Tab-separated table of C-alpha atoms and ligand atoms in Angstrom:
chain	number	residue	atom	x	y	z
K	1	UNK	CA	91.175	191.159	128.383
K	2	UNK	CA	93.378	188.345	127.472
K	3	UNK	CA	93.508	184.910	128.786
K	4	UNK	CA	96.823	183.857	130.350
K	5	UNK	CA	98.184	180.439	131.129
K	6	UNK	CA	98.624	180.548	134.938
K	7	UNK	CA	99.628	176.925	135.552
K	8	UNK	CA	100.897	174.074	133.489
K	9	UNK	CA	101.324	170.510	134.258
K	10	UNK	CA	101.973	166.900	132.751
K	11	UNK	CA	102.028	163.169	133.627
K	12	UNK	CA	104.004	160.508	131.796
K	13	UNK	CA	103.616	156.812	132.797
K	14	UNK	CA	106.664	155.094	134.550
K	15	UNK	CA	106.733	152.222	132.047
K	16	UNK	CA	108.944	152.989	129.163
K	17	UNK	CA	108.952	150.915	125.846
K	18	UNK	CA	112.413	151.436	124.214
K	19	UNK	CA	113.535	150.895	120.585
K	20	UNK	CA	115.414	147.988	121.538
K	21	UNK	CA	112.321	146.370	122.951
K	22	UNK	CA	110.382	147.111	119.808
K	23	UNK	CA	113.146	145.228	117.777
K	24	UNK	CA	111.868	142.028	119.571
K	25	UNK	CA	108.241	142.739	118.793
K	26	UNK	CA	108.355	143.951	114.942
K	27	UNK	CA	110.722	143.989	112.102
K	28	UNK	CA	112.448	147.262	112.866
K	29	UNK	CA	115.609	148.486	114.691
K	30	UNK	CA	116.857	151.355	116.916
K	31	UNK	CA	118.666	153.123	113.971
K	32	UNK	CA	115.713	153.253	111.576
K	33	UNK	CA	113.495	154.632	114.306
K	34	UNK	CA	116.002	157.069	115.539
K	35	UNK	CA	116.961	158.394	112.023
K	36	UNK	CA	113.444	158.385	110.621
K	37	UNK	CA	111.549	159.673	113.670
K	38	UNK	CA	113.912	161.017	116.455
K	39	UNK	CA	112.227	158.770	119.026
K	40	UNK	CA	114.308	156.690	121.452
K	41	UNK	CA	111.495	155.586	123.798
K	42	UNK	CA	107.808	156.055	124.602
K	43	UNK	CA	105.807	155.648	127.926
K	44	UNK	CA	103.204	153.135	128.186
K	45	UNK	CA	100.235	153.343	130.723
K	46	UNK	CA	99.253	150.172	132.631
K	47	UNK	CA	96.666	148.341	130.483
K	48	UNK	CA	93.829	148.433	133.345
K	49	UNK	CA	94.118	152.411	133.588
K	50	UNK	CA	92.374	154.876	131.264
K	51	UNK	CA	93.215	158.339	129.759
K	52	UNK	CA	91.520	160.098	132.593
K	53	UNK	CA	94.172	158.730	135.008
K	54	UNK	CA	96.877	160.554	133.323
K	55	UNK	CA	94.584	163.673	132.552
K	56	UNK	CA	93.757	163.873	136.257
K	57	UNK	CA	97.344	164.003	137.332
K	58	UNK	CA	98.387	166.484	134.779
K	59	UNK	CA	95.454	168.678	135.726
K	60	UNK	CA	96.127	168.540	139.431
K	61	UNK	CA	99.803	169.764	138.752
K	62	UNK	CA	98.437	172.679	136.605
K	63	UNK	CA	95.994	173.723	139.400
K	64	UNK	CA	98.657	173.355	142.070
K	65	UNK	CA	100.849	175.549	140.126
K	66	UNK	CA	98.344	178.223	139.604
K	67	UNK	CA	97.108	178.107	143.171
K	68	UNK	CA	93.632	177.316	142.134
K	69	UNK	CA	91.891	174.497	144.321
K	70	UNK	CA	89.862	172.032	142.107
K	71	UNK	CA	86.643	173.080	143.625
K	72	UNK	CA	86.913	176.474	141.923
K	73	UNK	CA	87.533	175.097	138.553
K	74	UNK	CA	84.623	176.203	136.246
K	75	UNK	CA	85.175	174.593	132.816
K	76	UNK	CA	87.282	171.422	131.775
K	77	UNK	CA	87.833	170.765	128.115
K	78	UNK	CA	89.725	167.402	127.589
K	79	UNK	CA	91.322	166.991	124.168
K	80	UNK	CA	91.547	163.306	123.449
K	81	UNK	CA	91.006	160.496	120.778
K	82	UNK	CA	91.100	157.841	123.497
K	83	UNK	CA	88.561	158.616	126.103
K	84	UNK	CA	88.119	155.941	128.792
K	85	UNK	CA	84.883	154.802	127.249
K	86	UNK	CA	82.408	155.770	124.454
K	87	UNK	CA	80.055	157.350	126.929
K	88	UNK	CA	80.348	159.416	129.159
K	89	UNK	CA	83.078	161.811	128.390
K	90	UNK	CA	86.501	161.437	130.026
K	91	UNK	CA	86.071	165.003	131.237
K	92	UNK	CA	83.267	163.843	133.520
K	93	UNK	CA	85.655	161.146	135.115
K	94	UNK	CA	88.399	163.821	135.523
K	95	UNK	CA	85.980	166.222	137.204
K	96	UNK	CA	84.972	163.517	139.857
K	97	UNK	CA	88.543	162.457	140.315
K	98	UNK	CA	89.743	165.929	140.796
K	99	UNK	CA	86.847	166.908	143.010
K	100	UNK	CA	86.080	169.937	140.599
K	101	UNK	CA	82.610	170.267	142.032
K	102	UNK	CA	81.519	173.417	140.523
K	103	UNK	CA	82.152	172.958	136.790
K	104	UNK	CA	80.873	171.725	133.428
K	105	UNK	CA	83.060	170.286	130.560
K	106	UNK	CA	83.355	167.952	127.605
K	107	UNK	CA	85.791	165.966	125.445
K	108	UNK	CA	87.035	167.443	122.275
K	109	UNK	CA	88.285	165.396	119.373
K	110	UNK	CA	90.753	167.245	117.206
K	111	UNK	CA	93.305	164.473	116.864
K	112	UNK	CA	96.776	165.687	117.239
K	113	UNK	CA	95.572	169.305	117.120
K	114	UNK	CA	93.031	168.853	119.861
K	115	UNK	CA	94.972	170.634	122.499
K	116	UNK	CA	95.349	173.709	120.010
K	117	UNK	CA	91.572	173.547	119.441
K	118	UNK	CA	90.910	173.399	123.214
K	119	UNK	CA	93.204	176.291	123.989
K	120	UNK	CA	91.500	178.464	121.209
K	121	UNK	CA	87.962	177.303	122.596
K	122	UNK	CA	88.823	177.831	126.256
K	123	UNK	CA	90.141	181.342	125.850
K	124	UNK	CA	86.884	182.544	124.389
K	125	UNK	CA	85.052	181.794	127.690
K	126	UNK	CA	87.633	183.850	129.583
K	127	UNK	CA	87.892	186.778	127.378
K	128	UNK	CA	84.030	187.179	127.302
K	129	UNK	CA	84.245	187.474	131.113
K	130	UNK	CA	81.831	184.690	131.445
K	131	UNK	CA	84.227	182.316	133.297
K	132	UNK	CA	87.057	182.980	135.825
K	133	UNK	CA	89.135	179.813	134.695
K	134	UNK	CA	89.187	177.034	132.334
K	135	UNK	CA	91.100	173.753	132.613
K	136	UNK	CA	92.434	172.439	129.260
K	137	UNK	CA	93.799	169.106	129.101
K	138	UNK	CA	95.431	167.076	126.131
K	139	UNK	CA	95.776	163.318	126.966
K	140	UNK	CA	96.030	160.256	125.041
K	141	UNK	CA	96.561	156.580	125.858
K	142	UNK	CA	97.687	155.603	122.402
K	143	UNK	CA	98.759	152.169	123.479
K	144	UNK	CA	95.031	151.235	123.709
K	145	UNK	CA	94.497	151.724	119.922
K	146	UNK	CA	97.886	150.676	118.359
K	147	UNK	CA	98.566	147.350	116.979
K	148	UNK	CA	101.998	146.284	118.254
K	149	UNK	CA	102.323	144.080	115.144
K	150	UNK	CA	102.286	147.049	112.721
K	151	UNK	CA	105.641	148.640	112.479
K	152	UNK	CA	104.254	151.659	110.559
K	153	UNK	CA	102.529	152.905	113.726
K	154	UNK	CA	103.761	151.113	116.867
K	155	UNK	CA	107.221	152.780	116.818
K	156	UNK	CA	105.786	156.165	116.730
K	157	UNK	CA	102.970	156.515	119.407
K	158	UNK	CA	103.112	156.764	123.124
K	159	UNK	CA	100.957	157.674	126.335
K	160	UNK	CA	101.028	160.940	128.159
K	161	UNK	CA	98.857	163.956	129.437
K	162	UNK	CA	99.540	167.808	129.724
K	163	UNK	CA	97.260	170.455	131.053
K	164	UNK	CA	97.062	174.112	131.504
K	165	UNK	CA	94.877	176.493	133.628
K	166	UNK	CA	93.750	179.593	131.970
K	167	UNK	CA	92.666	182.662	133.874
K	168	UNK	CA	92.020	186.329	132.967
K	169	UNK	CA	95.279	188.358	132.783
K	170	UNK	CA	95.627	191.779	134.688
K	171	UNK	CA	95.983	193.520	131.326
K	172	UNK	CA	96.634	192.839	127.466
K	173	UNK	CA	100.323	192.597	127.822
K	174	UNK	CA	100.312	188.870	128.052
K	175	UNK	CA	98.369	185.808	127.316
K	176	UNK	CA	96.733	184.263	124.228
K	177	UNK	CA	97.324	186.888	121.405
K	178	UNK	CA	95.883	185.141	118.309
K	179	UNK	CA	95.111	181.679	116.752
K	180	UNK	CA	94.409	180.261	113.327
K	181	UNK	CA	92.594	176.803	113.097
K	182	UNK	CA	91.844	174.627	110.078
K	183	UNK	CA	90.198	171.235	109.127
K	184	UNK	CA	89.996	169.348	105.768
K	185	UNK	CA	88.116	166.043	105.605
K	186	UNK	CA	90.462	164.915	102.690
K	187	UNK	CA	92.542	163.453	105.647
K	188	UNK	CA	89.787	160.887	106.705
K	189	UNK	CA	91.235	158.194	104.352
K	190	UNK	CA	94.861	158.721	105.388
K	191	UNK	CA	94.720	158.732	109.178
K	192	UNK	CA	91.734	156.873	110.946
K	193	UNK	CA	90.426	154.335	113.429
K	194	UNK	CA	87.571	152.784	111.395
K	195	UNK	CA	86.018	150.414	113.941
K	196	UNK	CA	83.991	151.136	117.096
K	197	UNK	CA	82.031	154.064	115.743
K	198	UNK	CA	78.549	154.285	114.538
K	199	UNK	CA	79.565	153.572	111.023
K	200	UNK	CA	81.348	150.362	111.958
K	201	UNK	CA	80.150	149.282	115.439
K	202	UNK	CA	82.522	146.797	117.214
K	203	UNK	CA	81.710	143.106	116.006
K	204	UNK	CA	83.740	139.962	115.875
K	205	UNK	CA	84.456	140.865	112.210
K	206	UNK	CA	85.792	144.382	112.935
K	207	UNK	CA	88.174	143.041	115.575
K	208	UNK	CA	89.282	140.186	113.197
K	209	UNK	CA	89.874	142.877	110.622
K	210	UNK	CA	91.868	145.010	113.301
K	211	UNK	CA	89.703	147.897	112.425
K	212	UNK	CA	89.957	149.118	116.207
K	213	UNK	CA	93.626	150.132	115.634
K	214	UNK	CA	95.144	153.358	114.277
K	215	UNK	CA	95.772	153.210	110.406
K	216	UNK	CA	98.076	156.005	108.972
K	217	UNK	CA	99.563	156.429	105.472
K	218	UNK	CA	102.760	158.100	107.062
K	219	UNK	CA	104.210	159.490	103.864
K	220	UNK	CA	101.156	161.442	102.796
K	221	UNK	CA	100.301	162.635	106.363
K	222	UNK	CA	104.117	163.772	106.613
K	223	UNK	CA	103.682	166.046	103.586
K	224	UNK	CA	100.488	167.606	104.744
K	225	UNK	CA	101.801	168.074	108.229
K	226	UNK	CA	104.874	170.040	107.066
K	227	UNK	CA	102.719	172.293	104.877
K	228	UNK	CA	99.888	172.650	107.259
K	229	UNK	CA	102.016	173.649	110.281
K	230	UNK	CA	104.368	175.980	108.424
K	231	UNK	CA	101.676	177.729	106.368
K	232	UNK	CA	99.333	178.426	109.530
K	233	UNK	CA	102.397	179.464	111.493
K	234	UNK	CA	103.650	181.921	108.897
K	235	UNK	CA	100.177	183.363	108.608
K	236	UNK	CA	99.895	183.883	112.264
K	237	UNK	CA	103.242	185.551	112.530
K	238	UNK	CA	102.726	187.826	109.536
K	239	UNK	CA	99.124	188.777	110.801
K	240	UNK	CA	100.905	190.009	114.080
K	241	UNK	CA	103.702	191.896	112.716
K	242	UNK	CA	106.253	189.132	113.680
K	243	UNK	CA	108.993	186.984	111.982
K	244	UNK	CA	110.550	183.765	113.069
K	245	UNK	CA	113.425	185.885	114.533
K	246	UNK	CA	111.055	187.552	116.935
K	247	UNK	CA	109.952	183.992	118.469
K	248	UNK	CA	111.463	182.857	121.716
K	249	UNK	CA	109.988	179.421	121.464
K	250	UNK	CA	108.245	177.173	118.882
K	251	UNK	CA	106.478	174.315	120.541
K	252	UNK	CA	105.435	171.980	117.769
K	253	UNK	CA	103.420	168.938	117.839
K	254	UNK	CA	105.914	166.114	118.379
K	255	UNK	CA	104.907	163.481	115.598
K	256	UNK	CA	108.379	163.185	113.922
K	257	UNK	CA	111.764	165.079	114.440
K	258	UNK	CA	112.065	165.426	110.676
K	259	UNK	CA	108.557	167.249	110.416
K	260	UNK	CA	109.581	169.582	113.307
K	261	UNK	CA	113.099	170.197	111.569
K	262	UNK	CA	111.259	171.019	108.135
K	263	UNK	CA	108.756	173.401	109.935
K	264	UNK	CA	111.537	175.060	111.877
K	265	UNK	CA	113.652	175.592	108.822
K	266	UNK	CA	110.639	177.118	106.830
K	267	UNK	CA	110.088	179.604	109.658
K	268	UNK	CA	113.770	180.502	109.771
K	269	UNK	CA	114.328	179.208	113.269
K	270	UNK	CA	117.587	178.038	115.057
K	271	UNK	CA	117.268	174.617	116.816
K	272	UNK	CA	117.529	176.600	120.104
K	273	UNK	CA	114.264	178.162	119.465
K	274	UNK	CA	112.485	174.877	119.180
K	275	UNK	CA	111.308	172.864	122.014
K	276	UNK	CA	111.692	169.164	121.213
K	277	UNK	CA	111.292	166.101	123.669
K	278	UNK	CA	110.127	163.582	121.100
K	279	UNK	CA	113.098	161.255	121.836
K	280	UNK	CA	111.669	160.547	125.310
K	281	UNK	CA	107.866	160.268	124.651
K	282	UNK	CA	107.219	159.803	120.910
K	283	UNK	CA	103.898	161.051	119.543
K	284	UNK	CA	101.556	161.362	122.440
K	285	UNK	CA	98.718	162.861	120.220
K	286	UNK	CA	96.878	165.653	121.921
K	287	UNK	CA	99.233	165.619	124.947
K	288	UNK	CA	102.418	166.474	123.023
K	289	UNK	CA	102.297	170.320	123.231
K	290	UNK	CA	101.156	170.690	126.882
K	291	UNK	CA	103.613	168.150	127.933
K	292	UNK	CA	106.435	170.010	126.027
K	293	UNK	CA	105.293	173.258	127.577
K	294	UNK	CA	105.131	171.973	131.136
K	295	UNK	CA	108.582	170.362	130.825
K	296	UNK	CA	110.147	173.601	129.358
K	297	UNK	CA	108.494	175.700	132.143
K	298	UNK	CA	109.890	173.097	134.706
K	299	UNK	CA	113.296	173.544	133.207
K	300	UNK	CA	113.047	177.380	133.553
K	301	UNK	CA	113.309	177.780	129.615
K	302	UNK	CA	110.259	180.040	129.394
K	303	UNK	CA	110.641	183.628	130.721
K	304	UNK	CA	107.895	186.012	131.464
K	305	UNK	CA	107.051	188.012	128.208
K	306	UNK	CA	108.504	185.372	125.805
K	307	UNK	CA	106.800	185.119	122.488
K	308	UNK	CA	105.644	181.427	122.128
K	309	UNK	CA	104.230	179.855	118.986
K	310	UNK	CA	102.323	176.595	119.358
K	311	UNK	CA	101.524	174.516	116.147
K	312	UNK	CA	100.024	171.023	115.428
K	313	UNK	CA	98.632	168.860	112.609
K	314	UNK	CA	96.613	165.635	112.964
K	315	UNK	CA	93.739	163.505	111.994
K	316	UNK	CA	90.813	164.971	110.173
K	317	UNK	CA	92.964	166.486	108.810
K	318	UNK	CA	93.171	169.315	111.626
K	319	UNK	CA	95.819	171.882	111.970
K	320	UNK	CA	96.462	175.243	113.691
K	321	UNK	CA	98.620	177.569	115.582
K	322	UNK	CA	98.387	179.694	118.820
K	323	UNK	CA	100.444	182.725	119.376
K	324	UNK	CA	100.987	183.699	123.130
K	325	UNK	CA	103.035	185.733	125.444
K	326	UNK	CA	104.096	183.723	128.453
K	327	UNK	CA	102.774	185.203	131.798
K	328	UNK	CA	104.394	183.140	134.484
W	1	LIG	O1	100.568	162.893	114.771
W	1	LIG	C1	99.578	162.975	113.701
W	1	LIG	C2	100.267	163.145	112.370
W	1	LIG	N1	101.159	162.137	112.048
W	1	LIG	C3	102.380	162.537	111.576
W	1	LIG	O2	102.682	163.760	111.462
W	1	LIG	C4	103.225	161.231	111.149
W	1	LIG	C5	103.816	161.530	109.764
W	1	LIG	N2	104.487	160.535	109.183
W	1	LIG	C6	105.758	160.078	109.600
W	1	LIG	O3	106.215	160.508	110.590
W	1	LIG	C7	106.524	159.085	108.763
W	1	LIG	O4	106.013	158.982	107.553
W	1	LIG	C8	106.723	157.647	109.536
W	1	LIG	C9	107.548	157.749	110.635
W	1	LIG	C10	105.394	157.200	109.812
W	1	LIG	C11	107.368	156.632	108.439
W	1	LIG	O5	108.569	157.305	107.921
W	1	LIG	P1	108.989	157.314	106.408
W	1	LIG	O6	110.256	158.066	106.276
W	1	LIG	O7	107.869	158.167	105.644
W	1	LIG	O8	109.013	155.840	105.892
W	1	LIG	P2	108.226	155.153	104.821
W	1	LIG	O9	106.847	154.805	105.269
W	1	LIG	O10	108.423	155.902	103.363
W	1	LIG	O11	108.947	153.793	104.605
W	1	LIG	C12	110.400	153.812	104.180
W	1	LIG	C13	110.872	152.478	104.305
W	1	LIG	C14	110.130	151.415	103.682
W	1	LIG	O12	110.865	150.315	103.166
W	1	LIG	P3	111.107	150.312	101.532
W	1	LIG	O13	109.774	150.216	100.829
W	1	LIG	O14	111.922	151.715	101.348
W	1	LIG	O15	111.933	149.097	101.400
W	1	LIG	C15	109.243	150.736	104.747
W	1	LIG	O16	108.769	149.555	104.557
W	1	LIG	O17	111.013	152.104	105.781
W	1	LIG	C16	110.405	150.921	105.945
W	1	LIG	N3	109.743	151.086	107.338
W	1	LIG	C17	110.417	150.564	108.338
W	1	LIG	N4	111.658	149.926	108.543
W	1	LIG	C18	112.020	149.675	109.775
W	1	LIG	C19	108.529	151.560	107.667
W	1	LIG	N5	108.376	151.527	108.918
W	1	LIG	C20	109.581	150.837	109.460
W	1	LIG	C21	110.017	150.597	110.746
W	1	LIG	N6	111.222	150.090	110.915
W	1	LIG	N7	109.370	150.913	111.835
């Protein structure tokens, strides 16, 4: 028996931060950001709200769409690198806010690959027959860990949440077909937030040194991302007797349009096969893939039985792909 996605949802804050506004904050310009990244604007959550606020709303939309009331949810996995607080998990806050009174759950830190890791993990609980559903959320309030004086990072990231509900499919015809996941700690030095953890607990000094903000060596991450996402996607397609031509949609992590374009070309895809919404949201870390899926579904772009490939790359490094047949 396969796990199918029976509902999908997303949440994007109302407040938009445009390239023009960023021009007034750091030494950058709309043309550079557009040409180098494909991003025009990103959404920013109210400072006093946490990631769980967005996650709860995306989750509610996915549950409503699937017709499963929150009290019937059995498992919540929340992929995030920006939980509301160090302890407890943001998943626990979402559980309470949703009124999902009969479940367990946890946060999962897989960087930008977090949602792919959550999907691969969640479907195990369904395929074994142990659980009747699993709510998988990717959500990040990146504005909480971005230095708006650092033009290397502040132009890229935004805040959002996306969610899917997994349930057992009636047969093996549709659902999560296969996945391939990877991790390599070589990435620790290229993409990190050094402060606030157990190695460098928050002190006046860590704050002064801005260690609570994201550091990224963009050029190095870019190269690893193109190689990681295209290699793992090719492996997954080959293993399942498919080529790029058989795919109806590629939903890639939205980190940089040039990365998406390079991966698409390596897989031999046309632009029509690739779901891209980076211009409106920027890089929302664990949220990009469920957000793009939810929007594409809302726009009636996905049809029942479509072959869909999801792929992501992120901090760790982590990377992976999931192959599925759309079921709703
Ligand atoms: O989601 C997790 C994984 N993350 C990623 O996949 C992100 C991967 N990396 C990237 O997307 C890109 O590397 C960036 C968007 C971060 C940077 O783009 P780039 O084409 O790699 O630019 P660069 O860092 O090589 O910089 C090129 C030039 C430099 O100037 P010089 O040395 O050529 O004079 C930078 O100082 O652009 C300059 N620059 C900027 N100029 C205007 C860097 N950032 C900016 C900026 N505005 N925001």
